[in-house]
Amino acid sequence: MERRTSQRRKVAALMQPKAPIVTRKRRRSSSPVHSTGETAGNEIAGDFFYWMPDDLVLTILSKLSSTASHPSDFINAILSCKRFRFLCVTKPVLSRASVRVLAVKAKNWSDSAHRFLWCCCMAGNLNACYMLGMIRFYCLGNRLTGISLLAKAAIGFHARALYSLAIIQFNGSGGSKRQKDLQAGVAFCARAASLGHLNALREFGHCLQDGYGVRQNILQGRRCLIHVYYNEITGEVRTDKEPHPVNVFMADWFAQRPGTLEKEDLRLCSNKGCGRPETRMYEFRRCSLCGTVNYCSRACQAMDWKISHKMRCTAGLVRLRFPAAFPAVAAIGGGGGDGGAVEQAAV
């Protein structure tokens, strides 16, 4: 009898609805120092990060954004926790983001990448202003906003932005041939050269030699070119180094969209490390010897001549085989040498 009674009690207990299980979050003490023993060790190991002040965490994240070697390193930090997600998008962190963190690939371009670069620009990051300005001006076709971002970077003495503005002024990019401003281009080149940009110094030296947008001064122009040649010979400037990420982005952007330029009969700069496209027909200058390549500037002409065009240019091959028969060609440096054997195409 007792056995049956106990069984009935068990069945009745099972048939009753179970009460909801209430879980309470463990309350942390005011400081991990007050805990003792094994509990203190576990709390310090798991919760010590949360007791770090925000200014110290911002310093660490700023160091990460300025030294990270790949964008994924910084993105993984953003996705770590809510605190990182909030602190990583603050002005002290975004303003110090390096070029490698901002190096977005053309195949990964999206609205979120565009928004991230824009947030860095609003934080005062000059590298982001330069890169987004180039992408908007040449790739997205937003000439006005692109030139404004480049100008913002140039105001902050960004050498690459100053040199890009000089190329835009020399070529009249984004407008007609009559909108070229040679004097402004020379001024931008001189400022970029004073900041140590050697391609700008090369361009400025050729302008002085030829009297292009500035009063002709052959002696001073040769001094500028000799300074560039000296840095190339000593190895401070390598012609085989990796191009800037924004130049790689532009080259990949138009390589993935082959019909974008062909519809308007436009061409890319023949220098593989440049990636700049024409904004109107016959904007760039062609090689005066073979006429098969075109360049946006003298710097791209000189770099491509030393890397590859010297051996591909028909006139250059003849000059190498018979240098005595072509003294004039040897003097100007072949099909794309430093002497400026590139002439403007007539529009």
CSV table of C-alpha atoms in Angstrom, one decimal:
chain,number,residue,atom,x,y,z
A,1,MET,CA,0.0,0.0,0.0
A,2,GLU,CA,2.7,2.4,0.9
A,3,ARG,CA,4.5,1.6,-2.3
A,4,ARG,CA,1.5,2.5,-4.4
A,5,THR,CA,1.1,5.8,-2.5
A,6,SER,CA,4.7,6.8,-3.2
A,7,GLN,CA,4.3,6.0,-6.9
A,8,ARG,CA,1.1,8.1,-7.1
A,9,ARG,CA,3.0,11.0,-5.4
A,10,LYS,CA,5.8,10.7,-8.0
A,11,VAL,CA,3.3,10.7,-10.9
A,12,ALA,CA,1.5,13.7,-9.5
A,13,ALA,CA,4.8,15.6,-9.1
A,14,LEU,CA,5.7,14.9,-12.7
A,15,MET,CA,2.3,16.1,-13.9
A,16,GLN,CA,2.6,19.5,-12.2
A,17,PRO,CA,4.0,22.4,-14.3
A,18,LYS,CA,7.6,23.2,-13.7
A,19,ALA,CA,8.4,26.6,-12.3
A,20,PRO,CA,10.6,28.8,-14.6
A,21,ILE,CA,14.3,28.8,-13.8
A,22,VAL,CA,15.5,32.3,-12.8
A,23,THR,CA,19.1,33.0,-13.5
A,24,ARG,CA,20.8,36.0,-12.0
A,25,LYS,CA,23.9,37.6,-13.3
A,26,ARG,CA,26.8,37.5,-11.0
A,27,ARG,CA,27.4,40.9,-9.6
A,28,ARG,CA,31.0,42.1,-9.7
A,29,SER,CA,32.6,43.6,-6.7
A,30,SER,CA,33.8,47.2,-6.8
A,31,SER,CA,37.3,46.1,-7.6
A,32,PRO,CA,38.9,42.8,-8.4
A,33,VAL,CA,41.4,43.5,-5.6
A,34,HIS,CA,38.8,42.8,-2.9
A,35,SER,CA,38.3,39.2,-3.9
A,36,THR,CA,40.5,36.5,-2.5
A,37,GLY,CA,41.7,33.0,-3.3
A,38,GLU,CA,40.6,31.2,-6.4
A,39,THR,CA,37.6,33.5,-7.0
A,40,ALA,CA,40.0,36.5,-7.2
A,41,GLY,CA,42.2,34.8,-9.7
A,42,ASN,CA,39.3,33.9,-12.0
A,43,GLU,CA,37.8,37.4,-11.8
A,44,ILE,CA,41.1,39.1,-12.6
A,45,ALA,CA,41.7,36.7,-15.5
A,46,GLY,CA,38.2,37.2,-17.0
A,47,ASP,CA,37.2,40.7,-16.0
A,48,PHE,CA,40.4,42.7,-15.7
A,49,PHE,CA,39.9,44.2,-19.2
A,50,TYR,CA,36.6,45.8,-18.2
A,51,TRP,CA,38.3,47.8,-15.4
A,52,MET,CA,40.8,49.5,-17.8
A,53,PRO,CA,40.0,53.2,-18.3
A,54,ASP,CA,38.7,54.3,-21.7
A,55,ASP,CA,41.7,56.6,-22.4
A,56,LEU,CA,44.1,53.6,-22.0
A,57,VAL,CA,42.0,51.5,-24.4
A,58,LEU,CA,41.8,54.3,-26.9
A,59,THR,CA,45.6,54.6,-26.8
A,60,ILE,CA,45.9,50.9,-27.5
A,61,LEU,CA,43.4,51.0,-30.4
A,62,SER,CA,45.1,54.1,-31.9
A,63,LYS,CA,48.4,52.2,-31.9
A,64,LEU,CA,46.7,49.3,-33.5
A,65,SER,CA,45.1,51.4,-36.3
A,66,SER,CA,48.4,53.1,-37.0
A,67,THR,CA,50.5,49.9,-37.1
A,68,ALA,CA,48.1,47.2,-38.5
A,69,SER,CA,49.4,45.5,-41.6
A,70,HIS,CA,46.0,44.6,-43.0
A,71,PRO,CA,42.4,46.0,-42.8
A,72,SER,CA,41.2,42.7,-41.3
A,73,ASP,CA,43.3,43.2,-38.2
A,74,PHE,CA,41.4,46.4,-37.4
A,75,ILE,CA,38.1,44.9,-38.4
A,76,ASN,CA,38.6,41.9,-36.1
A,77,ALA,CA,39.2,44.4,-33.3
A,78,ILE,CA,35.9,46.1,-34.0
A,79,LEU,CA,34.0,42.8,-34.0
A,80,SER,CA,35.5,41.7,-30.7
A,81,CYS,CA,33.0,43.3,-28.3
A,82,LYS,CA,30.6,46.2,-28.0
A,83,ARG,CA,33.2,48.3,-26.2
A,84,PHE,CA,35.7,47.9,-29.0
A,85,ARG,CA,32.9,48.5,-31.6
A,86,PHE,CA,32.2,51.9,-29.9
A,87,LEU,CA,35.7,53.0,-29.3
A,88,CYS,CA,37.2,51.9,-32.7
A,89,VAL,CA,35.0,54.4,-34.5
A,90,THR,CA,35.9,57.4,-32.4
A,91,LYS,CA,38.0,60.3,-33.8
A,92,PRO,CA,41.3,59.6,-31.9
A,93,VAL,CA,41.4,56.1,-33.5
A,94,LEU,CA,40.1,56.8,-37.0
A,95,SER,CA,42.3,59.9,-37.4
A,96,ARG,CA,45.5,57.7,-37.0
A,97,ALA,CA,44.5,54.9,-39.3
A,98,SER,CA,47.4,54.0,-41.5
A,99,VAL,CA,47.4,53.5,-45.3
A,100,ARG,CA,47.4,49.7,-44.9
A,101,VAL,CA,44.2,49.8,-42.7
A,102,LEU,CA,42.5,52.0,-45.4
A,103,ALA,CA,43.7,49.8,-48.3
A,104,VAL,CA,40.4,48.6,-49.6
A,105,LYS,CA,40.5,46.3,-52.7
A,106,ALA,CA,38.3,47.0,-55.7
A,107,LYS,CA,36.7,43.6,-55.6
A,108,ASN,CA,35.6,44.3,-52.0
A,109,TRP,CA,34.2,47.8,-52.6
A,110,SER,CA,30.8,48.3,-50.9
A,111,ASP,CA,28.8,50.9,-49.2
A,112,SER,CA,30.2,49.9,-45.8
A,113,ALA,CA,33.8,50.4,-47.1
A,114,HIS,CA,32.8,53.7,-48.6
A,115,ARG,CA,31.2,54.7,-45.3
A,116,PHE,CA,34.3,53.7,-43.3
A,117,LEU,CA,36.6,55.8,-45.5
A,118,TRP,CA,34.2,58.7,-45.2
A,119,CYS,CA,34.2,58.4,-41.3
A,120,CYS,CA,38.0,58.5,-41.4
A,121,CYS,CA,37.8,61.6,-43.5
A,122,MET,CA,35.5,63.3,-41.1
A,123,ALA,CA,37.9,62.3,-38.3
A,124,GLY,CA,40.6,64.3,-40.1
A,125,ASN,CA,42.6,61.4,-41.5
A,126,LEU,CA,44.6,62.9,-44.5
A,127,ASN,CA,45.4,59.5,-46.0
A,128,ALA,CA,41.6,58.7,-46.1
A,129,CYS,CA,40.9,62.1,-47.7
A,130,TYR,CA,43.5,61.4,-50.4
A,131,MET,CA,42.4,57.8,-51.1
A,132,LEU,CA,38.6,58.5,-51.1
A,133,GLY,CA,39.2,61.7,-53.1
A,134,MET,CA,41.0,59.7,-55.8
A,135,ILE,CA,38.4,57.0,-55.9
A,136,ARG,CA,35.6,59.5,-56.2
A,137,PHE,CA,37.3,61.6,-58.8
A,138,TYR,CA,38.5,58.9,-61.1
A,139,CYS,CA,36.4,55.8,-60.4
A,140,LEU,CA,33.0,56.9,-59.2
A,141,GLY,CA,32.9,60.1,-61.4
A,142,ASN,CA,32.1,62.5,-58.5
A,143,ARG,CA,34.5,65.2,-59.6
A,144,LEU,CA,33.4,67.9,-57.2
A,145,THR,CA,33.5,65.9,-54.0
A,146,GLY,CA,36.7,64.1,-55.1
A,147,ILE,CA,38.6,67.3,-55.8
A,148,SER,CA,37.3,68.8,-52.5
A,149,LEU,CA,38.7,65.8,-50.5
A,150,LEU,CA,42.0,66.1,-52.3
A,151,ALA,CA,42.1,69.8,-51.5
A,152,LYS,CA,41.4,69.0,-47.9
A,153,ALA,CA,44.4,66.6,-47.8
A,154,ALA,CA,46.5,69.1,-49.6
A,155,ILE,CA,45.7,71.8,-47.1
A,156,GLY,CA,47.1,69.4,-44.5
A,157,PHE,CA,50.4,69.2,-46.5
A,158,HIS,CA,49.8,65.7,-47.9
A,159,ALA,CA,52.5,65.3,-50.6
A,160,ARG,CA,50.6,62.8,-52.7
A,161,ALA,CA,47.4,64.9,-52.7
A,162,LEU,CA,49.4,67.9,-53.8
A,163,TYR,CA,51.0,66.0,-56.6
A,164,SER,CA,47.7,64.6,-57.7
A,165,LEU,CA,46.2,68.1,-57.8
A,166,ALA,CA,49.2,69.1,-60.0
A,167,ILE,CA,48.5,66.3,-62.5
A,168,ILE,CA,44.8,67.3,-62.6
A,169,GLN,CA,45.8,70.9,-63.3
A,170,PHE,CA,48.4,70.0,-65.9
A,171,ASN,CA,46.0,67.8,-67.8
A,172,GLY,CA,42.8,69.7,-67.2
A,173,SER,CA,41.2,66.5,-65.8
A,174,GLY,CA,37.5,66.6,-65.3
A,175,GLY,CA,37.0,69.5,-67.8
A,176,SER,CA,38.1,70.6,-71.2
A,177,LYS,CA,41.6,71.3,-72.6
A,178,ARG,CA,41.1,75.1,-72.1
A,179,GLN,CA,40.6,74.6,-68.3
A,180,LYS,CA,44.3,73.6,-67.8
A,181,ASP,CA,46.1,75.8,-65.3
A,182,LEU,CA,49.8,75.3,-65.7
A,183,GLN,CA,50.8,77.8,-63.1
A,184,ALA,CA,48.7,76.2,-60.5
A,185,GLY,CA,50.1,72.8,-61.5
A,186,VAL,CA,53.7,74.1,-61.1
A,187,ALA,CA,52.8,75.6,-57.7
A,188,PHE,CA,51.4,72.2,-56.5
A,189,CYS,CA,54.4,70.4,-57.8
A,190,ALA,CA,56.8,72.8,-56.0
A,191,ARG,CA,55.0,72.4,-52.8
A,192,ALA,CA,54.9,68.6,-53.0
A,193,ALA,CA,58.6,68.5,-54.0
A,194,SER,CA,59.4,70.6,-50.9
A,195,LEU,CA,57.8,67.9,-48.8
A,196,GLY,CA,60.0,65.2,-50.3
A,197,HIS,CA,57.9,63.8,-53.1
A,198,LEU,CA,60.5,62.8,-55.7
A,199,ASN,CA,58.0,62.4,-58.6
A,200,ALA,CA,56.8,65.9,-58.0
A,201,LEU,CA,60.4,67.1,-58.0
A,202,ARG,CA,61.0,65.3,-61.3
A,203,GLU,CA,58.0,67.0,-62.8
A,204,PHE,CA,59.0,70.4,-61.4
A,205,GLY,CA,62.5,70.0,-62.9
A,206,HIS,CA,61.1,69.3,-66.4
A,207,CYS,CA,58.8,72.3,-66.1
A,208,LEU,CA,61.8,74.5,-65.2
A,209,GLN,CA,63.8,73.1,-68.1
A,210,ASP,CA,61.1,73.5,-70.7
A,211,GLY,CA,59.5,76.7,-69.3
A,212,TYR,CA,56.2,74.9,-68.9
A,213,GLY,CA,54.0,77.0,-66.7
A,214,VAL,CA,57.0,78.8,-65.2
A,215,ARG,CA,59.8,81.0,-66.3
A,216,GLN,CA,62.5,78.8,-67.9
A,217,ASN,CA,65.5,78.0,-65.8
A,218,ILE,CA,67.6,75.2,-67.3
A,219,LEU,CA,70.2,75.1,-64.6
A,220,GLN,CA,67.8,74.9,-61.7
A,221,GLY,CA,65.8,72.2,-63.6
A,222,ARG,CA,68.9,70.1,-64.1
A,223,ARG,CA,69.7,70.4,-60.4
A,224,CYS,CA,66.2,69.0,-59.5
A,225,LEU,CA,66.6,66.1,-62.0
A,226,ILE,CA,70.1,65.3,-60.7
A,227,HIS,CA,68.7,65.2,-57.2
A,228,VAL,CA,66.1,62.6,-58.3
A,229,TYR,CA,68.7,60.5,-60.2
A,230,TYR,CA,71.0,60.5,-57.2
A,231,ASN,CA,68.2,59.1,-55.0
A,232,GLU,CA,67.4,56.4,-57.6
A,233,ILE,CA,71.1,55.4,-57.9
A,234,THR,CA,71.6,55.2,-54.2
A,235,GLY,CA,68.6,53.1,-53.8
A,236,GLU,CA,66.4,55.5,-51.7
A,237,VAL,CA,63.9,55.3,-54.5
A,238,ARG,CA,63.1,51.9,-56.0
A,239,THR,CA,61.4,51.6,-59.3
A,240,ASP,CA,60.2,48.1,-58.5
A,241,LYS,CA,58.5,48.9,-55.2
A,242,GLU,CA,54.8,48.3,-54.7
A,243,PRO,CA,52.6,51.1,-55.8
A,244,HIS,CA,50.3,53.0,-53.5
A,245,PRO,CA,47.1,51.1,-52.6
A,246,VAL,CA,44.8,53.7,-54.2
A,247,ASN,CA,46.7,53.2,-57.5
A,248,VAL,CA,46.2,49.5,-57.2
A,249,PHE,CA,42.5,50.1,-56.5
A,250,MET,CA,42.1,52.2,-59.6
A,251,ALA,CA,43.9,49.7,-61.9
A,252,ASP,CA,41.8,46.8,-60.5
A,253,TRP,CA,38.6,48.9,-60.7
A,254,PHE,CA,38.9,49.4,-64.5
A,255,ALA,CA,40.3,46.0,-65.1
A,256,GLN,CA,37.1,44.5,-63.6
A,257,ARG,CA,35.0,46.8,-65.7
A,258,PRO,CA,36.5,46.6,-69.2
A,259,GLY,CA,33.7,48.3,-71.0
A,260,THR,CA,33.7,51.5,-68.9
A,261,LEU,CA,36.5,53.3,-70.7
A,262,GLU,CA,36.1,51.7,-74.1
A,263,LYS,CA,32.6,53.2,-74.5
A,264,GLU,CA,34.0,56.7,-74.3
A,265,ASP,CA,37.3,55.9,-76.1
A,266,LEU,CA,39.3,56.6,-73.0
A,267,ARG,CA,42.6,55.1,-72.0
A,268,LEU,CA,44.5,54.3,-68.8
A,269,CYS,CA,48.0,55.5,-68.1
A,270,SER,CA,50.5,53.0,-69.5
A,271,ASN,CA,52.4,53.0,-66.2
A,272,LYS,CA,51.2,49.9,-64.4
A,273,GLY,CA,51.7,51.5,-61.0
A,274,CYS,CA,49.5,54.5,-61.8
A,275,GLY,CA,46.0,53.5,-62.7
A,276,ARG,CA,44.8,57.0,-63.6
A,277,PRO,CA,42.2,57.0,-66.5
A,278,GLU,CA,41.5,59.8,-68.9
A,279,THR,CA,38.5,62.0,-68.2
A,280,ARG,CA,38.2,63.1,-71.8
A,281,MET,CA,39.5,61.9,-75.2
A,282,TYR,CA,43.2,62.4,-75.9
A,283,GLU,CA,43.9,63.9,-72.4
A,284,PHE,CA,47.2,62.1,-71.8
A,285,ARG,CA,50.4,62.5,-73.8
A,286,ARG,CA,51.7,59.7,-76.1
A,287,CYS,CA,55.2,58.5,-76.7
A,288,SER,CA,56.6,60.7,-79.5
A,289,LEU,CA,58.6,57.8,-81.0
A,290,CYS,CA,56.3,54.8,-81.1
A,291,GLY,CA,52.9,56.4,-80.3
A,292,THR,CA,51.6,53.2,-78.7
A,293,VAL,CA,51.7,54.2,-75.0
A,294,ASN,CA,50.4,57.3,-73.2
A,295,TYR,CA,51.2,58.8,-69.8
A,296,CYS,CA,49.5,61.2,-67.4
A,297,SER,CA,52.8,62.8,-66.3
A,298,ARG,CA,56.5,62.9,-66.8
A,299,ALA,CA,57.0,60.8,-63.7
A,300,CYS,CA,54.9,57.9,-65.0
A,301,GLN,CA,56.8,58.2,-68.3
A,302,ALA,CA,60.2,57.9,-66.7
A,303,MET,CA,59.2,55.0,-64.4
A,304,ASP,CA,57.6,53.0,-67.2
A,305,TRP,CA,60.6,53.7,-69.5
A,306,LYS,CA,63.0,52.2,-67.0
A,307,ILE,CA,60.8,49.2,-66.1
A,308,SER,CA,59.5,48.0,-69.4
A,309,HIS,CA,58.9,50.4,-72.3
A,310,LYS,CA,62.6,50.8,-73.0
A,311,MET,CA,62.7,47.2,-74.4
A,312,ARG,CA,59.3,47.4,-76.1
A,313,CYS,CA,59.5,50.7,-77.9
A,314,THR,CA,60.5,50.2,-81.6
A,315,ALA,CA,62.6,53.3,-81.7
A,316,GLY,CA,64.1,52.5,-78.4
A,317,LEU,CA,65.3,49.1,-79.7
A,318,VAL,CA,66.9,50.7,-82.7
A,319,ARG,CA,68.6,53.3,-80.5
A,320,LEU,CA,70.0,50.5,-78.3
A,321,ARG,CA,71.4,48.6,-81.3
A,322,PHE,CA,72.7,51.7,-83.3
A,323,PRO,CA,73.3,54.5,-80.8
A,324,ALA,CA,75.6,56.4,-83.1
A,325,ALA,CA,73.0,56.6,-85.9
A,326,PHE,CA,70.5,58.3,-83.6
A,327,PRO,CA,72.2,61.0,-81.6
A,328,ALA,CA,69.1,63.1,-81.2
A,329,VAL,CA,67.1,60.2,-79.9
A,330,ALA,CA,69.9,59.2,-77.6
A,331,ALA,CA,69.9,62.8,-76.2
A,332,ILE,CA,66.2,62.8,-75.3
A,333,GLY,CA,66.3,59.4,-73.8
A,334,GLY,CA,64.4,57.1,-76.2
A,335,GLY,CA,60.7,56.5,-76.3
A,336,GLY,CA,59.9,57.7,-72.8
A,337,GLY,CA,63.1,58.8,-71.1
A,338,ASP,CA,63.7,61.5,-68.6
A,339,GLY,CA,64.3,64.1,-71.3
A,340,GLY,CA,60.6,64.5,-72.0
A,341,ALA,CA,60.0,62.7,-75.4
A,342,VAL,CA,56.3,62.8,-74.8
A,343,GLU,CA,54.2,65.3,-76.6
A,344,GLN,CA,50.6,66.3,-76.1
A,345,ALA,CA,48.1,64.8,-78.4
A,346,ALA,CA,46.0,67.3,-80.2
A,347,VAL,CA,42.3,67.4,-79.3
